[in-house]
Short mmCIF file of C-alpha atoms in Angstrom, two decimals:
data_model
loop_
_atom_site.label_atom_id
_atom_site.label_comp_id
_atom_site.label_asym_id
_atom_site.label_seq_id
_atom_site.Cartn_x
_atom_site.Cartn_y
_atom_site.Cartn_z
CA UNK C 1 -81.55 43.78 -14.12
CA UNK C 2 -84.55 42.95 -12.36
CA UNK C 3 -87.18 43.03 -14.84
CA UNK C 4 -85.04 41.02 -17.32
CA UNK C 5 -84.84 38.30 -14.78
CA UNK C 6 -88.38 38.77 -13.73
CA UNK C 7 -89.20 38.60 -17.80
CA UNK C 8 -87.40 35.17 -17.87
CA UNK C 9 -89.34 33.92 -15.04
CA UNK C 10 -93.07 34.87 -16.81
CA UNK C 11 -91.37 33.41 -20.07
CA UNK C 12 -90.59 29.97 -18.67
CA UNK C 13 -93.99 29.76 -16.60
CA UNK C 14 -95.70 30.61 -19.65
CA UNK C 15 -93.74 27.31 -21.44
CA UNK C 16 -94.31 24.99 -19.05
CA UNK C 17 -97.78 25.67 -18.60
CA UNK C 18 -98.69 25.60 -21.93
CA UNK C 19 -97.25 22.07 -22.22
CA UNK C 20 -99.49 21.50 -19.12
CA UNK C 21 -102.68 22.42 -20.44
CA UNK C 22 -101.43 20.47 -23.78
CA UNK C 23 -102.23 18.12 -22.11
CA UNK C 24 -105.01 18.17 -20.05
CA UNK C 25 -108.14 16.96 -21.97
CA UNK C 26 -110.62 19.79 -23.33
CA UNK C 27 -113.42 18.60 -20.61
CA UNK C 28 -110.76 19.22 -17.77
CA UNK C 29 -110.38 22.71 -18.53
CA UNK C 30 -112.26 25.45 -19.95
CA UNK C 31 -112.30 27.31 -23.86
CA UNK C 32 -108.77 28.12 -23.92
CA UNK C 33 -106.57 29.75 -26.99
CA UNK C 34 -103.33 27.90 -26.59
CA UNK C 35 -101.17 29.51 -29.03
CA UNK C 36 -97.62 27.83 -30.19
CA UNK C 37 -96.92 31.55 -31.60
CA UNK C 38 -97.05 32.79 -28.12
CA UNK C 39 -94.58 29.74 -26.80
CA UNK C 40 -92.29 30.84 -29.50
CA UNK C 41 -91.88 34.40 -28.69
CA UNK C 42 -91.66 33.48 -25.12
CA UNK C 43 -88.84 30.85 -25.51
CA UNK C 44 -86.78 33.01 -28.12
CA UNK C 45 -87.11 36.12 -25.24
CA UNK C 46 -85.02 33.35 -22.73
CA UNK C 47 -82.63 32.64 -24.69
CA UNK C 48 -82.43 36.94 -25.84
CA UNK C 49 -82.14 37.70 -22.04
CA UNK C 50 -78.98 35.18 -21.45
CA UNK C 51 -77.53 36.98 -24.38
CA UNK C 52 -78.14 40.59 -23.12
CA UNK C 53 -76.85 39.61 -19.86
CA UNK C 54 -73.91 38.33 -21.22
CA UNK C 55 -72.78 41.38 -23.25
CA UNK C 56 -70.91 43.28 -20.31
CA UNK C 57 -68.57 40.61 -19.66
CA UNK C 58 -68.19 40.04 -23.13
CA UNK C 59 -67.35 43.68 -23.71
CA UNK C 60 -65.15 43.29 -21.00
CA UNK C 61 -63.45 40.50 -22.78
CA UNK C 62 -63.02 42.10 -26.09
CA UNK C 63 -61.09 45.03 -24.78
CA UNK C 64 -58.04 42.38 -24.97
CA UNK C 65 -59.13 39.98 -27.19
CA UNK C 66 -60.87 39.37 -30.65
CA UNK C 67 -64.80 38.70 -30.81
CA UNK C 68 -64.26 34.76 -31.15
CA UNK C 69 -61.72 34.55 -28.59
CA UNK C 70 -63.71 36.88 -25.90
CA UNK C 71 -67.19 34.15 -27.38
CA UNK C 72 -64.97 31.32 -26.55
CA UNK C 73 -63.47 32.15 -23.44
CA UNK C 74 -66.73 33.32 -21.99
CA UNK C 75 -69.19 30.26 -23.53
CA UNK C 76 -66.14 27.73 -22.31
CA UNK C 77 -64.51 28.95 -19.20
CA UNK C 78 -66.66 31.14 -17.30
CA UNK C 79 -69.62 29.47 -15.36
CA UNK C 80 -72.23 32.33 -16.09
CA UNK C 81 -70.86 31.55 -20.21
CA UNK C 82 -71.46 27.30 -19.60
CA UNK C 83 -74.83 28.45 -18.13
CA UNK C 84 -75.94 30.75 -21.26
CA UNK C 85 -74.60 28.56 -24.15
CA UNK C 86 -76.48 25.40 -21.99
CA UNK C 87 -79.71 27.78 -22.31
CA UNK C 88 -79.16 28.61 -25.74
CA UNK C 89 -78.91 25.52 -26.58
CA UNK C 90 -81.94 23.95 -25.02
CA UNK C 91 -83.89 27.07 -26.46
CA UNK C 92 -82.75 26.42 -30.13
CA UNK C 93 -84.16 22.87 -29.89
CA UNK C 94 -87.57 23.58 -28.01
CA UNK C 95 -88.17 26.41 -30.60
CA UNK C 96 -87.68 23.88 -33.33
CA UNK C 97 -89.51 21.41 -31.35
CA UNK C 98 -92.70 23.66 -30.93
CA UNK C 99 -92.95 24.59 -34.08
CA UNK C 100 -93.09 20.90 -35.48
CA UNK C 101 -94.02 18.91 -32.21
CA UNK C 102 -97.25 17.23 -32.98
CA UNK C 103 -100.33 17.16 -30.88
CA UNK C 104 -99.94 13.45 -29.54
CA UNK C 105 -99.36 13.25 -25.45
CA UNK C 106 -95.93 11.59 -26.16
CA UNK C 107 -94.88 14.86 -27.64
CA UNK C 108 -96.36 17.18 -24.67
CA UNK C 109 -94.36 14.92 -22.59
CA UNK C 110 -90.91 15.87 -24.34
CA UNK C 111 -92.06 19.79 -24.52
CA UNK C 112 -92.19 19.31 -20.52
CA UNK C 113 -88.73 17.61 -20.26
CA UNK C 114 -87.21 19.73 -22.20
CA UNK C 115 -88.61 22.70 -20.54
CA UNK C 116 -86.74 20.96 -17.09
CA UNK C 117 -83.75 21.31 -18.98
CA UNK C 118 -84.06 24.66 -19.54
CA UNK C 119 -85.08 25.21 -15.70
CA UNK C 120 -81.87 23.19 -14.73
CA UNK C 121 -79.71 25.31 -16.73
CA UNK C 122 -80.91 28.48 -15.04
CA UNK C 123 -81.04 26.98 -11.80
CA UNK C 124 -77.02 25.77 -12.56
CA UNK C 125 -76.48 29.73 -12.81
CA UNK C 126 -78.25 30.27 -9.21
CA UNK C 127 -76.71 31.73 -6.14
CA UNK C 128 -77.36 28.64 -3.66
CA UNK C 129 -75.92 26.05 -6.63
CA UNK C 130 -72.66 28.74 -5.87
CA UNK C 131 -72.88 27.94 -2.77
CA UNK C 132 -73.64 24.04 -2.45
CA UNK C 133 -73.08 22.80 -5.83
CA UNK C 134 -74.98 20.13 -7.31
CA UNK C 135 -77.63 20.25 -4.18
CA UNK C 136 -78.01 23.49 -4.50
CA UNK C 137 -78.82 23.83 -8.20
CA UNK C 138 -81.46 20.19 -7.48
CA UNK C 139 -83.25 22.31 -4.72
CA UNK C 140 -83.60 25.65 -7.04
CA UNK C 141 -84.48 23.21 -9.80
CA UNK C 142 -87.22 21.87 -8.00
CA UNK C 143 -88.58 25.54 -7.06
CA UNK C 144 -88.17 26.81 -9.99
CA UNK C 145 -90.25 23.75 -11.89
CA UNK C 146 -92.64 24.15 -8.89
CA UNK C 147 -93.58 27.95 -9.53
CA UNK C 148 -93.28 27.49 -13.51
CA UNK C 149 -96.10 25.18 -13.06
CA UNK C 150 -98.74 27.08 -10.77
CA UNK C 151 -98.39 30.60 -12.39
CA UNK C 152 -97.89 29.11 -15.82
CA UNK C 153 -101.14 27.64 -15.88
CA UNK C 154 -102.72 30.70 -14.14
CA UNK C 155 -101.02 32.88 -16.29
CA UNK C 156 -102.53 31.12 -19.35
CA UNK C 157 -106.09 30.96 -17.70
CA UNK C 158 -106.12 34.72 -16.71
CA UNK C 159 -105.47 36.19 -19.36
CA UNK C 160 -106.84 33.51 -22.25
CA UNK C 161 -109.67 31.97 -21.09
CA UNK C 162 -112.51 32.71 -23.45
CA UNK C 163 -115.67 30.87 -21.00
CA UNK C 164 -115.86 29.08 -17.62
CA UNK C 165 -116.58 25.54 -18.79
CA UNK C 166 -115.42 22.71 -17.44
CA UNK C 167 -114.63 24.45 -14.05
CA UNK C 168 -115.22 22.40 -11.46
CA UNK C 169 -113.46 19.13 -13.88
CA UNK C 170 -110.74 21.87 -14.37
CA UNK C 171 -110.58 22.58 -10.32
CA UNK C 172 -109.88 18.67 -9.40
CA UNK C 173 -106.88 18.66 -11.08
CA UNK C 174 -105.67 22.05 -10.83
CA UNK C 175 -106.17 22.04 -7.30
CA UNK C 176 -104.10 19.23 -6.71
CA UNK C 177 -101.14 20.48 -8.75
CA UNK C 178 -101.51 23.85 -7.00
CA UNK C 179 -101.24 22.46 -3.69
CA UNK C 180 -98.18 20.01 -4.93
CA UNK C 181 -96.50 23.14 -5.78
CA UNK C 182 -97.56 25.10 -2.35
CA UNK C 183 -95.71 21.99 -0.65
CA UNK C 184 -92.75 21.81 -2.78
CA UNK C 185 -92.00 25.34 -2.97
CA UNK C 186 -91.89 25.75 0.92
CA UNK C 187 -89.76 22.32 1.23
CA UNK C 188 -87.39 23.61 -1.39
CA UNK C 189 -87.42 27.24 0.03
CA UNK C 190 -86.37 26.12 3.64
CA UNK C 191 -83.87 24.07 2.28
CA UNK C 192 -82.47 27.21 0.25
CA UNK C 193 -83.02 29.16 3.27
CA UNK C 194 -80.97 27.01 5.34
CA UNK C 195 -78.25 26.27 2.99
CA UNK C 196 -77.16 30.07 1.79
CA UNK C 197 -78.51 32.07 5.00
CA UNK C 198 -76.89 31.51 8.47
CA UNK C 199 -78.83 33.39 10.68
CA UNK C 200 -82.40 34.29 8.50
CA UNK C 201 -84.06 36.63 11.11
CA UNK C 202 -80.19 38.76 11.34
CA UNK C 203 -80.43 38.79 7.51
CA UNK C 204 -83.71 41.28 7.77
CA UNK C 205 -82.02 43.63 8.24
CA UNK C 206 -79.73 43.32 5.16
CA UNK C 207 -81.72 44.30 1.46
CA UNK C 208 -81.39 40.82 0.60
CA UNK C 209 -83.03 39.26 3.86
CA UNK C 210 -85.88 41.79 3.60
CA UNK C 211 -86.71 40.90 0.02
CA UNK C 212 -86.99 37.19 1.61
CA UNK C 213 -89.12 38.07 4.60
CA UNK C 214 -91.57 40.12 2.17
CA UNK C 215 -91.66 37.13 -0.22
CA UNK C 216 -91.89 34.58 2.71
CA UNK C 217 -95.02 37.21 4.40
CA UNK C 218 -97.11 36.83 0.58
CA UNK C 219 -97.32 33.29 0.47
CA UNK C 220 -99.13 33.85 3.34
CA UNK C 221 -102.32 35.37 0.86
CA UNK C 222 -101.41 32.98 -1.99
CA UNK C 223 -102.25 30.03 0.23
CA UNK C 224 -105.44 32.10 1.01
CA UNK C 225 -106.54 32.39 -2.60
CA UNK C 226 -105.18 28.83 -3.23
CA UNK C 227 -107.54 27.09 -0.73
CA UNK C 228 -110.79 30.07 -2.08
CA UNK C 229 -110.30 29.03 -5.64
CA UNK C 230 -109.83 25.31 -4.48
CA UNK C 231 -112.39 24.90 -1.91
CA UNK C 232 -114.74 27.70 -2.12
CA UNK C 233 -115.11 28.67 -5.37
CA UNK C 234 -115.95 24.76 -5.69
CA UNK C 235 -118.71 24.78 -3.57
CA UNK C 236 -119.92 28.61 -4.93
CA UNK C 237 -120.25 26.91 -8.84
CA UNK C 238 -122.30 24.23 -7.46
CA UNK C 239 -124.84 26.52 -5.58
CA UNK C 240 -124.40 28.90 -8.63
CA UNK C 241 -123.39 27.52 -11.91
CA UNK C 242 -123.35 31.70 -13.61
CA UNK C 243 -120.51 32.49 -10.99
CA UNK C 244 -117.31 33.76 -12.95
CA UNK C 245 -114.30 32.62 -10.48
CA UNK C 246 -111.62 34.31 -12.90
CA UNK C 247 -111.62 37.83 -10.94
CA UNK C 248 -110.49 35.42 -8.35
CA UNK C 249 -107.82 33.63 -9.95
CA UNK C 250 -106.55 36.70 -11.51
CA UNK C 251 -106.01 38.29 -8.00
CA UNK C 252 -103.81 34.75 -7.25
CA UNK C 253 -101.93 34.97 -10.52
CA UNK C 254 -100.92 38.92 -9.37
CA UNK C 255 -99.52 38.04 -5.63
CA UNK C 256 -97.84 35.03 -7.31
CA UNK C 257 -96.43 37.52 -9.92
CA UNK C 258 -95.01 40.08 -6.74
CA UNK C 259 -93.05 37.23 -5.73
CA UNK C 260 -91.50 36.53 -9.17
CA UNK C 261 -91.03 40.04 -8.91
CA UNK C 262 -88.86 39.52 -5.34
CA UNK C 263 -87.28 36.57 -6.82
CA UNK C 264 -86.10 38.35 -9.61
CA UNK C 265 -84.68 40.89 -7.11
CA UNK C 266 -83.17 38.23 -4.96
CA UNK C 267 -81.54 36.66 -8.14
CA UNK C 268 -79.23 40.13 -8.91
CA UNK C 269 -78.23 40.10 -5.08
CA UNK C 270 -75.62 38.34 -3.24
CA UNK C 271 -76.88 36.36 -0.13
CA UNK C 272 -75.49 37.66 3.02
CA UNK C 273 -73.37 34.51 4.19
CA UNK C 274 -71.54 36.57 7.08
CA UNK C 275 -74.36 38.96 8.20
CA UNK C 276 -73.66 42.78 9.30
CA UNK C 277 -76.68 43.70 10.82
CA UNK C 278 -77.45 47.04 9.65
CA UNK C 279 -80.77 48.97 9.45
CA UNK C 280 -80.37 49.62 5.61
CA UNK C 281 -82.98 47.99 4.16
CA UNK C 282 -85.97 49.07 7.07
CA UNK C 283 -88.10 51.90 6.21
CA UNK C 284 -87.23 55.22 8.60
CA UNK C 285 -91.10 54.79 9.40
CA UNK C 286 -90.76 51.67 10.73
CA UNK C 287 -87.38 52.28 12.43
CA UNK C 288 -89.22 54.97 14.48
CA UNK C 289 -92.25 53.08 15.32
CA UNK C 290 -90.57 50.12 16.67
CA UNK C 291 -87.10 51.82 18.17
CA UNK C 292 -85.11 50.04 16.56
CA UNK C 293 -81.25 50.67 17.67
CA UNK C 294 -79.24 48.35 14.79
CA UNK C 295 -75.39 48.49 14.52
CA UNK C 296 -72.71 46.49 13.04
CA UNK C 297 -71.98 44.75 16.12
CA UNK C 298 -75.76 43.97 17.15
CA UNK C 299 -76.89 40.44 17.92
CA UNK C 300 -80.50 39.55 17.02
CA UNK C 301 -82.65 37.25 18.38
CA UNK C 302 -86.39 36.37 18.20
CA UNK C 303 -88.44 36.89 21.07
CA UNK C 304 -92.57 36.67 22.09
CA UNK C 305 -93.80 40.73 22.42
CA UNK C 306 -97.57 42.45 23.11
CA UNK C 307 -97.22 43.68 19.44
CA UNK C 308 -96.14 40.26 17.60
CA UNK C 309 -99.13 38.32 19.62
CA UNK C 310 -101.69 41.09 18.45
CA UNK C 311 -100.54 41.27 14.77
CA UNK C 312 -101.20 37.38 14.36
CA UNK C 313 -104.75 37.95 16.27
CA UNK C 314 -105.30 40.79 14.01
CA UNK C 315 -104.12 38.99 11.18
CA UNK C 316 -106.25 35.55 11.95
CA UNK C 317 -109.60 38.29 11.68
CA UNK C 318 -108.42 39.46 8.60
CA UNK C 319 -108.27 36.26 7.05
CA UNK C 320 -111.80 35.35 8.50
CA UNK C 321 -112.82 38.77 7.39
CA UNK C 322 -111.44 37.73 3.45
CA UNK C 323 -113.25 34.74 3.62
CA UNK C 324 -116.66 36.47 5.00
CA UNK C 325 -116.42 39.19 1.97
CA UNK C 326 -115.89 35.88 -0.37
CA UNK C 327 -119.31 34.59 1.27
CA UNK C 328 -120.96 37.52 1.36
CA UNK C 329 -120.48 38.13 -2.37
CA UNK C 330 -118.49 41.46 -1.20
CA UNK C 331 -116.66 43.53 -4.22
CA UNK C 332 -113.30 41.60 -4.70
CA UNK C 333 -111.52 45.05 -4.16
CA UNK C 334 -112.35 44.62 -0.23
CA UNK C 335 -110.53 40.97 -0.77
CA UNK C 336 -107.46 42.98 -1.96
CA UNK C 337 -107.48 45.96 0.05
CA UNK C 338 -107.35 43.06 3.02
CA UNK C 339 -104.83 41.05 1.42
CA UNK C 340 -102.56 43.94 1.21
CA UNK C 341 -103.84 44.37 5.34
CA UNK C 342 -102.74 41.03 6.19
CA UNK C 343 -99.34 41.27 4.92
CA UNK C 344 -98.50 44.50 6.36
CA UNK C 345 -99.55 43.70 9.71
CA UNK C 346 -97.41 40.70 9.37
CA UNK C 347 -94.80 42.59 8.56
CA UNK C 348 -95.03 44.87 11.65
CA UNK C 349 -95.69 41.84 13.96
CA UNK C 350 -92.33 39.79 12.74
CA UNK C 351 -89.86 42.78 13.31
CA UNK C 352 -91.57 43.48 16.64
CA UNK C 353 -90.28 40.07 17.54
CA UNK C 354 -86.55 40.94 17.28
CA UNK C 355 -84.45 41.60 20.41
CA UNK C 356 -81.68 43.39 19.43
CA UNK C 357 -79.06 43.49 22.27
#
C-alpha cells in the first residue's frame, strides 16, 4: 500500500533528522521543539508497518501450518521475513535507545548509525537490491540516507520551528547538507536507473516508468527552491532581518514530500526489466495532443522536435519568472502556481521527444 510505504518514508526522515538537529548547536539553528516523544511514535509506526505488511503472507502461511511455524518460516526463510525481523530488530533497540540516550554528541552519533541500519534493512527489501544484490541495496542505501536527511530536517523545521533565529548560521550548514544530498540522490538515482531499467525513455510508457519520469521532472523545482532558500533567501535576511523564509521552505518540504509520495508508488511496483511499450499509463489527453500511435511491438527513440525545444525555452522563463516573483516580493502562491507550470510543460516537452516507429 502506498501510503503505508509513503508513512515509513516520513517516519524515518523524521528520525534521522532529529538526530541531525541533535546535534547541531542551538546558535546554528533556530527555537526548535525537538521532541523524543515524537521519535518514539515515529520509530514504533516502522516497525508497525513491516508487521502489517507482513500479515498476508503470514495468513497465507497459516492456512497449512501453526502460528509459530508460519512466524518461523516467514522471519527465517523468506527474504521479505529476514528484512522485517532485521527492522524489528533495529527498531526495538533505537526505541530503547531514545528513550535513555543522553544528550552528549557521542550519543547523537549512535542514534544516526543506528538509524543507517534501519535504512539498510529497508533498502535490503528494495527492488534494485532484487535485482543486483549487494550493489543494489548500497546504492538504495545511499538514497534513501540521502532523502532521510534533507526532508527530515525540513520536515522538523516546517512544522516546529517556533522563531527565525539563527537563520543565516542555520543556512551555512543546511545548505551544504542540502546540496550533498541534491548530488547524491541524482548519482545514486542514475545508478538505480541504469541498473533495473534497460531502456528508461521505452519504460514511459509503462505505469512504473511514468511514476519515474514525473519524479525525475520535480527535482527539477526542488533544485529551484534549494538554491532560493540557499542563496536568496540569504541575501533577502541580510537586506531584511523581519523576513520569515519558512513559507518558503515549507513549499520545498511539500515537492520533496510528492516525490516520497512517487517513491512510495514505485516501491509496490515491479520495474519493467523487458519493456512492452504500451500507452497505459499516458493520459487520453495527452495521447491526443501529441498522436501518439504505441503498440506492443513499437520501438522508441528520443529525438530533437519544434515542441521539445519550445517547452525548455518556455520552461527557462518560468524559472526566471519564479525567481522575479521571489524578488519582487510577489505572493508565494504565484511561486507555486509556476512551479506546478514548469513541471507540466516539462512533461509535454519530454514525450514530444519520442519517435515511435
Amino acid at each position: 500500500m502506498i501510503w503505508l510505504k509513503l508513512s515509513q518514508y516520513i517516519c524515518l526522515s523524521l528520525i534521522v533528522g532529529y538526530f541531525i538537529l541533535r546535534s547541531t548547536p542551538k546558535t546554528a539553528k533556530p527555537t526548535l521543539h525537538l521532541s523524543k516523544y515524537i521519535v518514539f511514535i515515529a520509530t514504533s509506526c516502522i516497525m508497525l508497518i513491516m508487521l502489517l505488511q507482513s500479515i498476508p503472507i503470514l495468513l497465507f502461511l497459516m492456512q497449512k501450518n501453526t502460528l509459530a511455524t508460519s512466524m518461523a518460516t516467514y522471519f527465517l526463510t523468506y527474504e521479505k521475513g529476514k528484512v522485517t525481523l532485521w527492522v524489528i530488530i533495529v527498531t526495538i533497540i533505537l526505541m530503547g535507545y531514545i528513550k535513555r540516550a543522553s544528550e552528549t554528541k557521542a550519543s547523537r552519533i549512535v542514534g544516526l548509525v543506528l538509524s543507517l541500519l534501519l535504512i539498510i534493512g529497508l533498502a535490503w527489501g528494495s527492488h534494485i537490491n532484487a535485482t543486483k544484490p549487494y550493489t543494489g541495496a548500497l546504492i538504495q542505501t545511499m538514497h534513501i540516507f540521502a532523502v532521510s536527511m534533507w526532508v527530515g530536517v525540513l520536515l522538523w523545521l516546517s512544522v516546529l520551528a517556533k522563531d527565525t533565529k539563527h537563520w543565516l548560521s542555520f543556512l551555512q550548514w543546511f545548505s551544504k547538507l542540502a546540496m550533498t544530498c541534491l548530488v547524491g540522490m541524482a548519482i545514486t538515482g542514475v545508478l538505480a536507473l541504469w541498473l533495473i531499467i534497460p531502456s528508461y525513455p521505452a519504460s514511459w510508457y509503462t505505469s512504473y516508468g511514468h511514476a519515474l519520469l514525473w519524479k525525475n521532472i520535480l527535482m527539477l523545482p526542488v533544485l529551484y527552491y534549494a538554491l532560493m532558500n540557499g542563496v536568496l533567501i540569504k541575501k533577502r535576511i541580510l537586506q531584511q532581518p523581519s523576513f520569515n523564509p519558512l513559507p518558503w521552505l515549507r513549499v520545498e518540504t511539500i515537492v520533496l514530500l510528492l516525490i516520497f509520495t512517487i517513491t512510495a508508488y514505485l516501491s509496490n511496483q515491479e520495474p519493467p526489466q523487458n519493456v512492452i511499450v504500451t500507452n497505459e499509463a499516458i493520459p487520453i489527453l495527452i495521447q491526443q495532443w501529441l498522436d501518439l500511435n504505441i503498440t506492443t511491438t513499437s520501438t522508441i527513440s528520443l529525438t530533437v522536435s519544434y515542441t521539445a525545444i519550445l517547452g525548455i525555452v518556455v520552461t527557462g522563463m518560468i524559472m526566471v519568472c519564479m525567481i522575479y516573483s521571489f524578488v519582487k516580493e510577489y505572493t508565494i502562491w504565484l511561486t507555486i502556481v509556476l512551479t506546478v507550470m514548469v513541471s507540466s510543460i516539462m512533461y509535454i516537452a519530454i514525450l514530444s521527444s519520442i519517435q515511435i516507429s
